[in-house]
Structure formats: structure tokens, C-alpha cells
Amino acid sequence: MVNPASRTQSIELSQIRKMFEVTNPDAINLGIGEPDFNVPENIKIAMKNSIDNNETHYTPNKGIIELREAIVDKFKKDNGIKTNPENIIVTAGASEGLFMCAQAFFEAGDEIILPNPSFLSYEACITLSGAKIVSVDCSMENEFKLKAEDVLEKISSDTKAVMLNSPSNPTGAVMEKEDIKAIADLSMDHDFLIISDEIYEKIIYDKNHYSPAKYSDNVITLNGFSKTYAMTGLRIGYLTANENYTEELLKIHQYNIACASTTSQKGAYEALIGSQNEVEKMINEFKRRRDLIVSRLNEMGYETVNAEGAFYVFPKIADEDFVQKAAKTGVITVPGAAFGSNGKNHVRMSYANSYENIEKAMDILEERVVNG
Ligand code: PMP
């Protein structure tokens, strides 16, 4: 047996995926992090046509020009970010974008400020790069929203970057504009990067999304098609930053995947320029489910913040055996501690499952776990 590199040994496989593998296939899955909707029809047609037209060759490393132009328009219209096609890189999902950021900019001796709790991949990508994680608390008292004053406290001369993720996986928290703006100012004053993962920007209720790149030049904005257009398996995302940064990011992308899948790029282009009706329907349905799951959990006595975005709730559940008990009775959830020490005594539940299944799952939890 040949030993893996020490950097590989420094991280572990996701426990969440492992858990799904061992649970009964009939269980209601509130663990999953992807929309239960299908890819909208117009996007499927665009992808099928592109294959029939033999558009199955490599594309430019940064992606096809019409898609990059559509992304530039999207950033201008939705986010107030001024960019150009040269500074867009189309990636294999936001996952690749994240990995590129860490590989291109983080190294031993750097400190990366990471919200706690946060999406699992952040920790792994930072650790693989050799940089050190500096954890910043997102507490339930602040509805899990990252606050600028808490970030300020963690800044040192070694701070290389701050990870932002609003709306957040796993809490559903949407950061306030004033905090986004203040952290953007800090990134200029203290010369560090903001890696802004905006993959859930469209899944947001009665609240506006703000991009730090509108206020600072030191931002790499990550986004993708997985959540907004239910295109998880198509592995397609994008990023933008100013030209000093995109050139370095491109080195990692070029020698890793060369370019994103041509078929997926064609679908992504259609997603941006086509009708947004399906997106709107999906968000309305997510909101209906969010209202249901929050009220049911609160009725059961589990304190739950009315998450303003993404498709997760993060109730406070002190029972350490809850996740196991729920799984045994047929409801899959994820222990909050998987997302960082502040997630202890919480459980992540995804409502990317049908309204009926969520109702059923809540009935099961109420009858067999809470009262059982
Ligand atoms: N960021 C966050 C916060 C996520 O929740 C996910 C998906 N679970 C990703 C990035 C990765 O998305 P993609 O499918 O675009 O790689």
C-alpha cells in the first residue's frame, strides 16, 4: 500500500454522504442539498440540440463567449457588479471555483476566516491548501448571520481571506447589507480577499441579496446553476474577480479541467437568457415549505429561526441521539456539528423535498421522536 500525500491525509471524506449510503431507501430524506425539481424544459432542449449539432468539443478555457457575455449581463443586472467576459471563468460547479480560489491564493502561513457553522467543503479546501482556519461564530442570537464586528476581531496581519456564504448552507441565514458592505470595506483596508459563495442568491424570501464585489475590488464571486436551475448533476458554475485575480485562478482551472462541459455550458446559456418562470415557481414552493417546516418544528418545541434563504432550517435540538432516532423512524437529517463546533445542539433539515413528504416527516418526528 502506497501512502497518500500528507495533505490528503489531513482531510476526511464527507460523513454526510456516508450516512445516506447506510440508511433505508424508503426514508424521507431531509438531508439532501439539492433541489428536488427537474431541469426546466427549455434548458434540456438547448442541451439536446447542442449534442445533435455536434457541439461536443473543447471550448475556450474560460468558457464559451456567449455564456460569459450572458454572465456579465447577469452580474450587472442582479448584483451591480461591473465585469467583462475576460474576467469570467466558467467552472465545473461552484465547487471547482472554491477549490481554484484555495489553490491559487491560500498557503501555509495564511489565515482564512471561516464562519462557524458553514458548508463542509470550505474547511476541506482550506486545509488542503495548507492555510489555517480562523473560526468566526455565527450565533443563533444573531439568527446565524455573520456580523462585521465579529470578523474585524479575527483579522490579523496573516489574514488572507474571509469566506462568505449568504444565503447560508447550513443555516439559511441571509446577511444584512450593512455587514456585507462593512466586510467589503475591511477587505480593502486590510488587503484580504473575500470569497463570496452566492450559489443560493435566488433562493431568498422577502429579502434582498447583496454582493460584496459591488463594494470592493478584493472579491472573488462564486456562483452556479445547481440550485437556481436544479442543474446539480450538470456540474456548471462560474466566477468573476478583477483581472489580477482571474489570471491566477485560470492557471488552476486550465491545468485541472481545461474547460467546463460543453453541453452544460449550452444549457447554462439557455438558463440565463430563457424564461425565469420555473425559477420563480420553485422559489414560491420553497417558501411554502419553509413556512411549514419552521412552524411544525416550533410547535414541537424546537426553537427555529425563520431562515430567510437557501432551503435549510437549523433548529436547536439538544438531544444528541435525535439524528439517529429520526433516521431509525424514517427521516434523514444531518447533525449540525458536521458544519462546525457552533452547529452542536442543532440539526440541519433540508426542505428540498415535497410539501407532502415534509408534512409526513414532521408527523413521524412528532409521534415517534418527540412523543415516542
Ligand atoms: N456552495 C454551497 C454553500 C453549497 O451548498 C454547494 C452545494 N451543496 C456548493 C457550493 C457546490 O455547488 P456546485 O454544485 O455548484 O458545485
Tab-separated table of C-alpha atoms and ligand atoms in Angstrom:
chain	number	residue	atom	x	y	z
A	1	MET	CA	0.000	0.000	0.000
A	2	VAL	CA	1.475	3.335	-1.093
A	3	ASN	CA	0.881	6.175	1.347
A	4	PRO	CA	-1.282	9.101	0.264
A	5	ALA	CA	0.257	12.583	0.410
A	6	SER	CA	0.164	14.158	3.850
A	7	ARG	CA	-2.179	16.879	2.578
A	8	THR	CA	-4.673	14.183	1.545
A	9	GLN	CA	-4.365	12.600	4.970
A	10	SER	CA	-5.163	15.977	6.535
A	11	ILE	CA	-8.822	15.762	5.437
A	12	GLU	CA	-11.579	13.141	5.537
A	13	LEU	CA	-14.421	12.099	3.267
A	14	SER	CA	-17.771	13.776	3.998
A	15	GLN	CA	-19.648	11.982	6.753
A	16	ILE	CA	-22.934	13.215	5.289
A	17	ARG	CA	-22.628	11.228	2.086
A	18	LYS	CA	-21.599	8.176	4.084
A	19	MET	CA	-24.744	8.461	6.182
A	20	PHE	CA	-27.028	8.435	3.122
A	21	GLU	CA	-25.383	5.249	1.932
A	22	VAL	CA	-26.363	3.265	5.021
A	23	THR	CA	-29.919	4.463	5.565
A	24	ASN	CA	-33.062	2.733	4.437
A	25	PRO	CA	-34.054	3.760	0.881
A	26	ASP	CA	-37.718	4.396	1.867
A	27	ALA	CA	-36.788	7.024	4.438
A	28	ILE	CA	-37.837	10.642	3.829
A	29	ASN	CA	-34.672	12.483	3.034
A	30	LEU	CA	-34.336	15.898	4.669
A	31	GLY	CA	-30.581	15.571	4.452
A	32	ILE	CA	-30.102	16.305	0.809
A	33	GLY	CA	-28.584	19.550	-0.500
A	34	GLU	CA	-30.127	19.762	-3.941
A	35	PRO	CA	-33.471	20.895	-5.385
A	36	ASP	CA	-35.987	18.093	-5.912
A	37	PHE	CA	-37.195	19.821	-9.119
A	38	ASN	CA	-36.224	18.791	-12.639
A	39	VAL	CA	-34.149	20.891	-15.017
A	40	PRO	CA	-36.557	23.267	-16.851
A	41	GLU	CA	-37.627	22.001	-20.296
A	42	ASN	CA	-36.064	24.862	-22.328
A	43	ILE	CA	-32.659	24.056	-20.816
A	44	LYS	CA	-32.978	20.351	-21.637
A	45	ILE	CA	-33.868	21.184	-25.247
A	46	ALA	CA	-30.871	23.506	-25.590
A	47	MET	CA	-28.558	20.753	-24.364
A	48	LYS	CA	-30.085	18.100	-26.635
A	49	ASN	CA	-29.820	20.412	-29.652
A	50	SER	CA	-26.203	21.180	-28.885
A	51	ILE	CA	-25.343	17.480	-28.939
A	52	ASP	CA	-27.241	16.976	-32.203
A	53	ASN	CA	-25.241	19.887	-33.629
A	54	ASN	CA	-22.024	18.133	-32.576
A	55	GLU	CA	-21.117	20.868	-30.140
A	56	THR	CA	-19.149	18.375	-28.117
A	57	HIS	CA	-15.617	19.674	-28.499
A	58	TYR	CA	-13.420	21.609	-26.094
A	59	THR	CA	-14.408	25.212	-25.525
A	60	PRO	CA	-12.070	28.095	-24.597
A	61	ASN	CA	-10.673	27.534	-21.092
A	62	LYS	CA	-12.771	30.341	-19.650
A	63	GLY	CA	-15.943	29.093	-21.347
A	64	ILE	CA	-17.920	29.892	-24.493
A	65	ILE	CA	-18.061	33.593	-25.198
A	66	GLU	CA	-21.877	33.895	-25.412
A	67	LEU	CA	-22.235	32.323	-21.967
A	68	ARG	CA	-19.576	34.620	-20.492
A	69	GLU	CA	-21.358	37.612	-22.026
A	70	ALA	CA	-24.665	36.465	-20.543
A	71	ILE	CA	-22.954	36.079	-17.148
A	72	VAL	CA	-21.570	39.629	-17.410
A	73	ASP	CA	-25.132	40.898	-18.030
A	74	LYS	CA	-26.430	38.848	-15.111
A	75	PHE	CA	-23.810	40.277	-12.736
A	76	LYS	CA	-24.665	43.812	-13.840
A	77	LYS	CA	-28.439	43.363	-13.590
A	78	ASP	CA	-28.695	41.239	-10.437
A	79	ASN	CA	-25.627	42.172	-8.431
A	80	GLY	CA	-24.459	45.609	-9.522
A	81	ILE	CA	-21.073	44.065	-10.373
A	82	LYS	CA	-19.246	45.555	-13.354
A	83	THR	CA	-17.163	42.909	-15.081
A	84	ASN	CA	-16.327	41.722	-18.605
A	85	PRO	CA	-16.084	38.354	-20.402
A	86	GLU	CA	-12.302	38.206	-19.921
A	87	ASN	CA	-12.816	38.168	-16.170
A	88	ILE	CA	-15.382	35.385	-16.130
A	89	ILE	CA	-14.352	31.749	-15.738
A	90	VAL	CA	-16.992	29.074	-16.275
A	91	THR	CA	-16.290	26.249	-13.830
A	92	ALA	CA	-17.382	22.682	-13.056
A	93	GLY	CA	-19.821	23.914	-10.410
A	94	ALA	CA	-19.152	26.398	-7.632
A	95	SER	CA	-17.191	23.501	-6.088
A	96	GLU	CA	-14.431	23.880	-8.642
A	97	GLY	CA	-14.475	27.662	-8.205
A	98	LEU	CA	-13.959	27.225	-4.494
A	99	PHE	CA	-11.107	24.785	-4.970
A	100	MET	CA	-9.483	27.145	-7.503
A	101	CYS	CA	-9.596	30.032	-5.013
A	102	ALA	CA	-7.924	27.967	-2.310
A	103	GLN	CA	-5.255	26.559	-4.629
A	104	ALA	CA	-4.489	29.876	-6.302
A	105	PHE	CA	-4.364	32.058	-3.186
A	106	PHE	CA	-4.054	30.125	0.085
A	107	GLU	CA	-0.894	28.580	1.514
A	108	ALA	CA	0.856	27.710	4.771
A	109	GLY	CA	1.113	30.783	6.987
A	110	ASP	CA	-2.171	32.266	5.746
A	111	GLU	CA	-5.218	32.625	7.957
A	112	ILE	CA	-8.661	32.172	6.447
A	113	ILE	CA	-11.628	33.492	8.403
A	114	LEU	CA	-14.386	30.910	8.221
A	115	PRO	CA	-17.948	31.313	9.546
A	116	ASN	CA	-18.866	28.611	12.046
A	117	PRO	CA	-21.073	26.759	11.095
A	118	SER	CA	-20.503	26.642	7.345
A	119	PHE	CA	-20.541	24.430	4.257
A	120	LEU	CA	-18.212	21.435	4.685
A	121	SER	CA	-16.147	21.972	1.525
A	122	TYR	CA	-14.715	25.242	2.823
A	123	GLU	CA	-12.856	23.544	5.640
A	124	ALA	CA	-11.514	20.815	3.349
A	125	CYS	CA	-10.352	23.222	0.634
A	126	ILE	CA	-8.605	25.480	3.165
A	127	THR	CA	-6.936	22.548	4.933
A	128	LEU	CA	-5.728	21.044	1.630
A	129	SER	CA	-4.135	24.382	0.726
A	130	GLY	CA	-2.078	24.329	3.928
A	131	ALA	CA	-3.644	27.536	5.284
A	132	LYS	CA	-5.017	27.863	8.809
A	133	ILE	CA	-8.712	28.215	9.636
A	134	VAL	CA	-9.730	31.054	11.940
A	135	SER	CA	-13.262	30.380	13.018
A	136	VAL	CA	-15.805	33.203	13.475
A	137	ASP	CA	-19.046	32.493	15.311
A	138	CYS	CA	-22.474	32.785	13.714
A	139	SER	CA	-24.767	32.519	16.713
A	140	MET	CA	-28.456	31.791	16.987
A	141	GLU	CA	-28.896	35.120	18.837
A	142	ASN	CA	-27.878	36.829	15.582
A	143	GLU	CA	-30.091	34.425	13.594
A	144	PHE	CA	-26.791	32.841	12.436
A	145	LYS	CA	-25.927	35.972	10.430
A	146	LEU	CA	-22.226	36.746	10.174
A	147	LYS	CA	-21.519	40.164	11.708
A	148	ALA	CA	-18.801	42.533	10.503
A	149	GLU	CA	-17.655	43.355	14.051
A	150	ASP	CA	-17.010	39.659	14.709
A	151	VAL	CA	-14.944	39.417	11.517
A	152	LEU	CA	-12.969	42.531	12.495
A	153	GLU	CA	-11.956	40.890	15.760
A	154	LYS	CA	-10.389	37.977	13.873
A	155	ILE	CA	-8.310	39.986	11.403
A	156	SER	CA	-4.526	39.740	11.772
A	157	SER	CA	-1.549	40.525	9.556
A	158	ASP	CA	-1.807	36.916	8.268
A	159	THR	CA	-5.453	37.171	7.194
A	160	LYS	CA	-5.584	36.165	3.539
A	161	ALA	CA	-9.316	35.750	3.029
A	162	VAL	CA	-12.787	35.659	4.525
A	163	MET	CA	-15.319	33.108	3.302
A	164	LEU	CA	-18.845	34.495	2.892
A	165	ASN	CA	-21.920	32.449	2.076
A	166	SER	CA	-25.214	34.288	2.031
A	167	PRO	CA	-27.820	32.771	1.966
A	168	SER	CA	-26.056	30.162	4.032
A	169	ASN	CA	-25.754	26.415	3.949
A	170	PRO	CA	-26.433	25.030	6.625
A	171	THR	CA	-28.425	27.764	8.438
A	172	GLY	CA	-30.439	29.556	5.732
A	173	ALA	CA	-29.229	32.889	7.182
A	174	VAL	CA	-29.129	35.918	4.895
A	175	MET	CA	-26.539	38.524	5.852
A	176	GLU	CA	-27.516	42.166	6.327
A	177	LYS	CA	-26.404	44.690	3.704
A	178	GLU	CA	-24.520	46.743	6.298
A	179	ASP	CA	-22.383	43.738	7.303
A	180	ILE	CA	-21.624	42.820	3.677
A	181	LYS	CA	-20.609	46.408	2.976
A	182	ALA	CA	-18.545	46.698	6.159
A	183	ILE	CA	-16.667	43.436	5.452
A	184	ALA	CA	-16.080	44.652	1.874
A	185	ASP	CA	-14.540	47.839	3.313
A	186	LEU	CA	-12.384	45.771	5.671
A	187	SER	CA	-11.103	43.716	2.716
A	188	MET	CA	-9.797	46.915	1.097
A	189	ASP	CA	-8.430	48.444	4.311
A	190	HIS	CA	-6.647	45.253	5.431
A	191	ASP	CA	-5.924	43.853	1.960
A	192	PHE	CA	-7.501	40.429	2.116
A	193	LEU	CA	-9.750	38.527	-0.276
A	194	ILE	CA	-13.443	37.857	0.142
A	195	ILE	CA	-14.516	34.555	-1.373
A	196	SER	CA	-18.228	35.163	-1.770
A	197	ASP	CA	-20.190	31.990	-2.440
A	198	GLU	CA	-23.530	33.260	-3.767
A	199	ILE	CA	-24.906	29.966	-5.022
A	200	TYR	CA	-28.194	30.408	-3.094
A	201	GLU	CA	-28.700	34.078	-4.054
A	202	LYS	CA	-32.025	33.445	-5.847
A	203	ILE	CA	-33.458	31.228	-3.133
A	204	ILE	CA	-34.298	34.063	-0.808
A	205	TYR	CA	-37.612	35.215	0.673
A	206	ASP	CA	-38.764	38.805	1.319
A	207	LYS	CA	-35.171	39.960	1.486
A	208	ASN	CA	-32.545	41.328	-0.909
A	209	HIS	CA	-29.258	39.730	-1.768
A	210	TYR	CA	-26.145	41.937	-1.743
A	211	SER	CA	-22.813	41.114	-3.356
A	212	PRO	CA	-19.637	42.367	-1.667
A	213	ALA	CA	-17.993	42.744	-5.115
A	214	LYS	CA	-20.163	45.807	-5.586
A	215	TYR	CA	-18.190	47.490	-2.792
A	216	SER	CA	-14.653	46.051	-3.022
A	217	ASP	CA	-12.081	45.039	-5.669
A	218	ASN	CA	-10.784	42.247	-3.460
A	219	VAL	CA	-13.680	39.862	-4.044
A	220	ILE	CA	-13.957	36.599	-5.944
A	221	THR	CA	-17.672	35.992	-6.552
A	222	LEU	CA	-18.676	32.346	-6.953
A	223	ASN	CA	-21.992	31.236	-8.341
A	224	GLY	CA	-23.532	28.356	-10.271
A	225	PHE	CA	-26.559	26.760	-11.845
A	226	SER	CA	-27.021	23.848	-9.410
A	227	LYS	CA	-29.508	25.448	-7.060
A	228	THR	CA	-31.309	28.103	-9.138
A	229	TYR	CA	-31.907	25.853	-12.135
A	230	ALA	CA	-31.780	22.434	-10.426
A	231	MET	CA	-28.712	21.553	-12.556
A	232	THR	CA	-26.645	19.850	-9.834
A	233	GLY	CA	-25.560	16.849	-11.915
A	234	LEU	CA	-24.554	19.007	-14.867
A	235	ARG	CA	-21.659	20.446	-12.844
A	236	ILE	CA	-21.672	24.005	-14.045
A	237	GLY	CA	-20.841	27.259	-12.280
A	238	TYR	CA	-18.863	30.475	-12.740
A	239	LEU	CA	-16.815	33.101	-11.025
A	240	THR	CA	-15.689	36.645	-11.522
A	241	ALA	CA	-12.958	38.788	-9.994
A	242	ASN	CA	-10.711	41.567	-11.216
A	243	GLU	CA	-8.086	40.663	-13.815
A	244	ASN	CA	-5.168	40.286	-11.412
A	245	TYR	CA	-7.078	37.513	-9.710
A	246	THR	CA	-8.712	35.765	-12.685
A	247	GLU	CA	-5.343	35.188	-14.347
A	248	GLU	CA	-4.100	33.239	-11.312
A	249	LEU	CA	-7.393	31.358	-10.994
A	250	LEU	CA	-7.229	30.402	-14.666
A	251	LYS	CA	-3.902	28.629	-14.121
A	252	ILE	CA	-5.554	26.226	-11.691
A	253	HIS	CA	-8.640	25.754	-13.882
A	254	GLN	CA	-6.625	25.233	-17.079
A	255	TYR	CA	-4.393	22.519	-15.663
A	256	ASN	CA	-7.239	20.856	-13.800
A	257	ILE	CA	-10.256	20.517	-16.087
A	258	ALA	CA	-9.257	22.619	-19.151
A	259	CYS	CA	-12.859	23.752	-19.618
A	260	ALA	CA	-16.336	23.040	-18.264
A	261	SER	CA	-18.568	20.558	-20.102
A	262	THR	CA	-19.689	21.965	-23.463
A	263	THR	CA	-23.211	20.539	-23.148
A	264	SER	CA	-23.628	22.029	-19.692
A	265	GLN	CA	-22.366	25.401	-20.901
A	266	LYS	CA	-25.032	25.383	-23.629
A	267	GLY	CA	-27.670	24.584	-21.023
A	268	ALA	CA	-26.346	27.300	-18.732
A	269	TYR	CA	-26.568	29.869	-21.527
A	270	GLU	CA	-30.223	28.978	-22.098
A	271	ALA	CA	-30.828	29.114	-18.348
A	272	LEU	CA	-29.669	32.731	-18.236
A	273	ILE	CA	-31.296	34.064	-21.390
A	274	GLY	CA	-34.504	31.983	-21.291
A	275	SER	CA	-37.707	32.381	-19.263
A	276	GLN	CA	-37.258	32.553	-15.471
A	277	ASN	CA	-40.816	31.335	-14.771
A	278	GLU	CA	-39.689	27.952	-13.468
A	279	VAL	CA	-37.236	29.603	-11.080
A	280	GLU	CA	-39.984	31.803	-9.698
A	281	LYS	CA	-42.302	28.809	-9.224
A	282	MET	CA	-39.577	26.851	-7.465
A	283	ILE	CA	-38.833	29.707	-5.059
A	284	ASN	CA	-42.525	30.176	-4.209
A	285	GLU	CA	-42.760	26.479	-3.460
A	286	PHE	CA	-39.619	26.571	-1.295
A	287	LYS	CA	-41.130	29.433	0.678
A	288	ARG	CA	-44.343	27.471	1.294
A	289	ARG	CA	-42.265	24.553	2.569
A	290	ARG	CA	-40.058	26.787	4.711
A	291	ASP	CA	-43.160	28.196	6.409
A	292	LEU	CA	-44.468	24.674	7.017
A	293	ILE	CA	-41.277	23.178	8.431
A	294	VAL	CA	-40.498	26.183	10.661
A	295	SER	CA	-43.987	26.243	12.160
A	296	ARG	CA	-44.096	22.490	12.689
A	297	LEU	CA	-40.669	22.460	14.382
A	298	ASN	CA	-41.610	25.404	16.590
A	299	GLU	CA	-44.862	23.633	17.567
A	300	MET	CA	-42.781	20.639	18.625
A	301	GLY	CA	-40.797	22.951	20.889
A	302	TYR	CA	-37.658	23.107	18.753
A	303	GLU	CA	-36.530	26.709	18.591
A	304	THR	CA	-36.039	27.525	14.904
A	305	VAL	CA	-35.010	30.760	13.239
A	306	ASN	CA	-37.256	31.716	10.326
A	307	ALA	CA	-34.465	31.104	7.778
A	308	GLU	CA	-34.631	33.780	5.079
A	309	GLY	CA	-32.945	31.880	2.272
A	310	ALA	CA	-31.463	28.668	0.821
A	311	PHE	CA	-33.506	25.526	1.551
A	312	TYR	CA	-32.321	24.611	5.027
A	313	VAL	CA	-33.540	25.135	8.570
A	314	PHE	CA	-31.257	24.684	11.542
A	315	PRO	CA	-33.400	24.048	14.626
A	316	LYS	CA	-31.911	23.880	18.093
A	317	ILE	CA	-32.168	20.248	19.194
A	318	ALA	CA	-30.133	19.344	22.234
A	319	ASP	CA	-30.915	15.592	22.102
A	320	GLU	CA	-27.623	14.083	20.917
A	321	ASP	CA	-29.388	10.988	19.620
A	322	PHE	CA	-32.004	12.896	17.607
A	323	VAL	CA	-30.435	12.314	14.178
A	324	GLN	CA	-30.048	8.579	14.835
A	325	LYS	CA	-33.556	8.214	16.273
A	326	ALA	CA	-35.038	10.156	13.352
A	327	ALA	CA	-33.153	8.003	10.838
A	328	LYS	CA	-34.419	4.806	12.514
A	329	THR	CA	-38.020	6.031	12.257
A	330	GLY	CA	-37.558	7.002	8.616
A	331	VAL	CA	-36.448	10.659	8.489
A	332	ILE	CA	-32.931	11.545	7.420
A	333	THR	CA	-31.392	14.735	8.820
A	334	VAL	CA	-27.818	15.910	9.352
A	335	PRO	CA	-26.178	16.679	12.713
A	336	GLY	CA	-25.357	20.390	12.946
A	337	ALA	CA	-21.928	19.602	14.409
A	338	ALA	CA	-20.904	18.337	10.945
A	339	PHE	CA	-20.737	22.024	9.903
A	340	GLY	CA	-18.550	23.246	12.757
A	341	SER	CA	-18.494	23.373	16.546
A	342	ASN	CA	-21.235	26.038	16.657
A	343	GLY	CA	-23.555	23.606	14.950
A	344	LYS	CA	-23.568	21.431	18.067
A	345	ASN	CA	-27.096	21.092	19.517
A	346	HIS	CA	-28.567	21.849	16.097
A	347	VAL	CA	-29.795	19.690	13.245
A	348	ARG	CA	-29.802	20.641	9.572
A	349	MET	CA	-33.017	19.826	7.757
A	350	SER	CA	-33.357	20.462	4.059
A	351	TYR	CA	-36.805	21.228	2.676
A	352	ALA	CA	-35.795	20.329	-0.859
A	353	ASN	CA	-38.379	17.578	-0.641
A	354	SER	CA	-42.113	17.672	-1.472
A	355	TYR	CA	-44.597	19.514	0.779
A	356	GLU	CA	-46.364	16.183	1.419
A	357	ASN	CA	-43.130	14.454	2.390
A	358	ILE	CA	-42.204	17.282	4.735
A	359	GLU	CA	-45.643	17.015	6.380
A	360	LYS	CA	-45.192	13.257	6.705
A	361	ALA	CA	-41.680	13.661	8.089
A	362	MET	CA	-42.888	16.178	10.688
A	363	ASP	CA	-45.722	13.809	11.708
A	364	ILE	CA	-43.203	10.993	12.151
A	365	LEU	CA	-40.858	13.161	14.204
A	366	GLU	CA	-43.696	14.409	16.372
A	367	GLU	CA	-45.220	10.974	17.017
A	368	ARG	CA	-42.122	8.798	17.267
A	369	VAL	CA	-39.214	11.011	18.229
A	370	VAL	CA	-40.654	13.862	20.312
A	371	ASN	CA	-43.541	11.995	21.956
A	372	GLY	CA	-42.196	8.486	21.352
B	1	PMP	N1	-21.544	26.189	-2.012
B	1	PMP	C1	-22.530	25.832	-1.177
B	1	PMP	C2	-22.808	26.698	0.002
B	1	PMP	C3	-23.266	24.677	-1.411
B	1	PMP	O1	-24.247	24.320	-0.559
B	1	PMP	C4	-22.956	23.874	-2.532
B	1	PMP	C5	-23.720	22.602	-2.858
B	1	PMP	N2	-24.113	21.845	-1.791
B	1	PMP	C6	-21.909	24.288	-3.365
B	1	PMP	C7	-21.238	25.448	-3.085
B	1	PMP	C8	-21.482	23.481	-4.550
B	1	PMP	O2	-22.292	23.706	-5.644
B	1	PMP	P1	-21.978	23.149	-7.098
B	1	PMP	O3	-22.985	22.094	-7.386
B	1	PMP	O4	-22.158	24.361	-7.986
B	1	PMP	O5	-20.592	22.656	-7.132
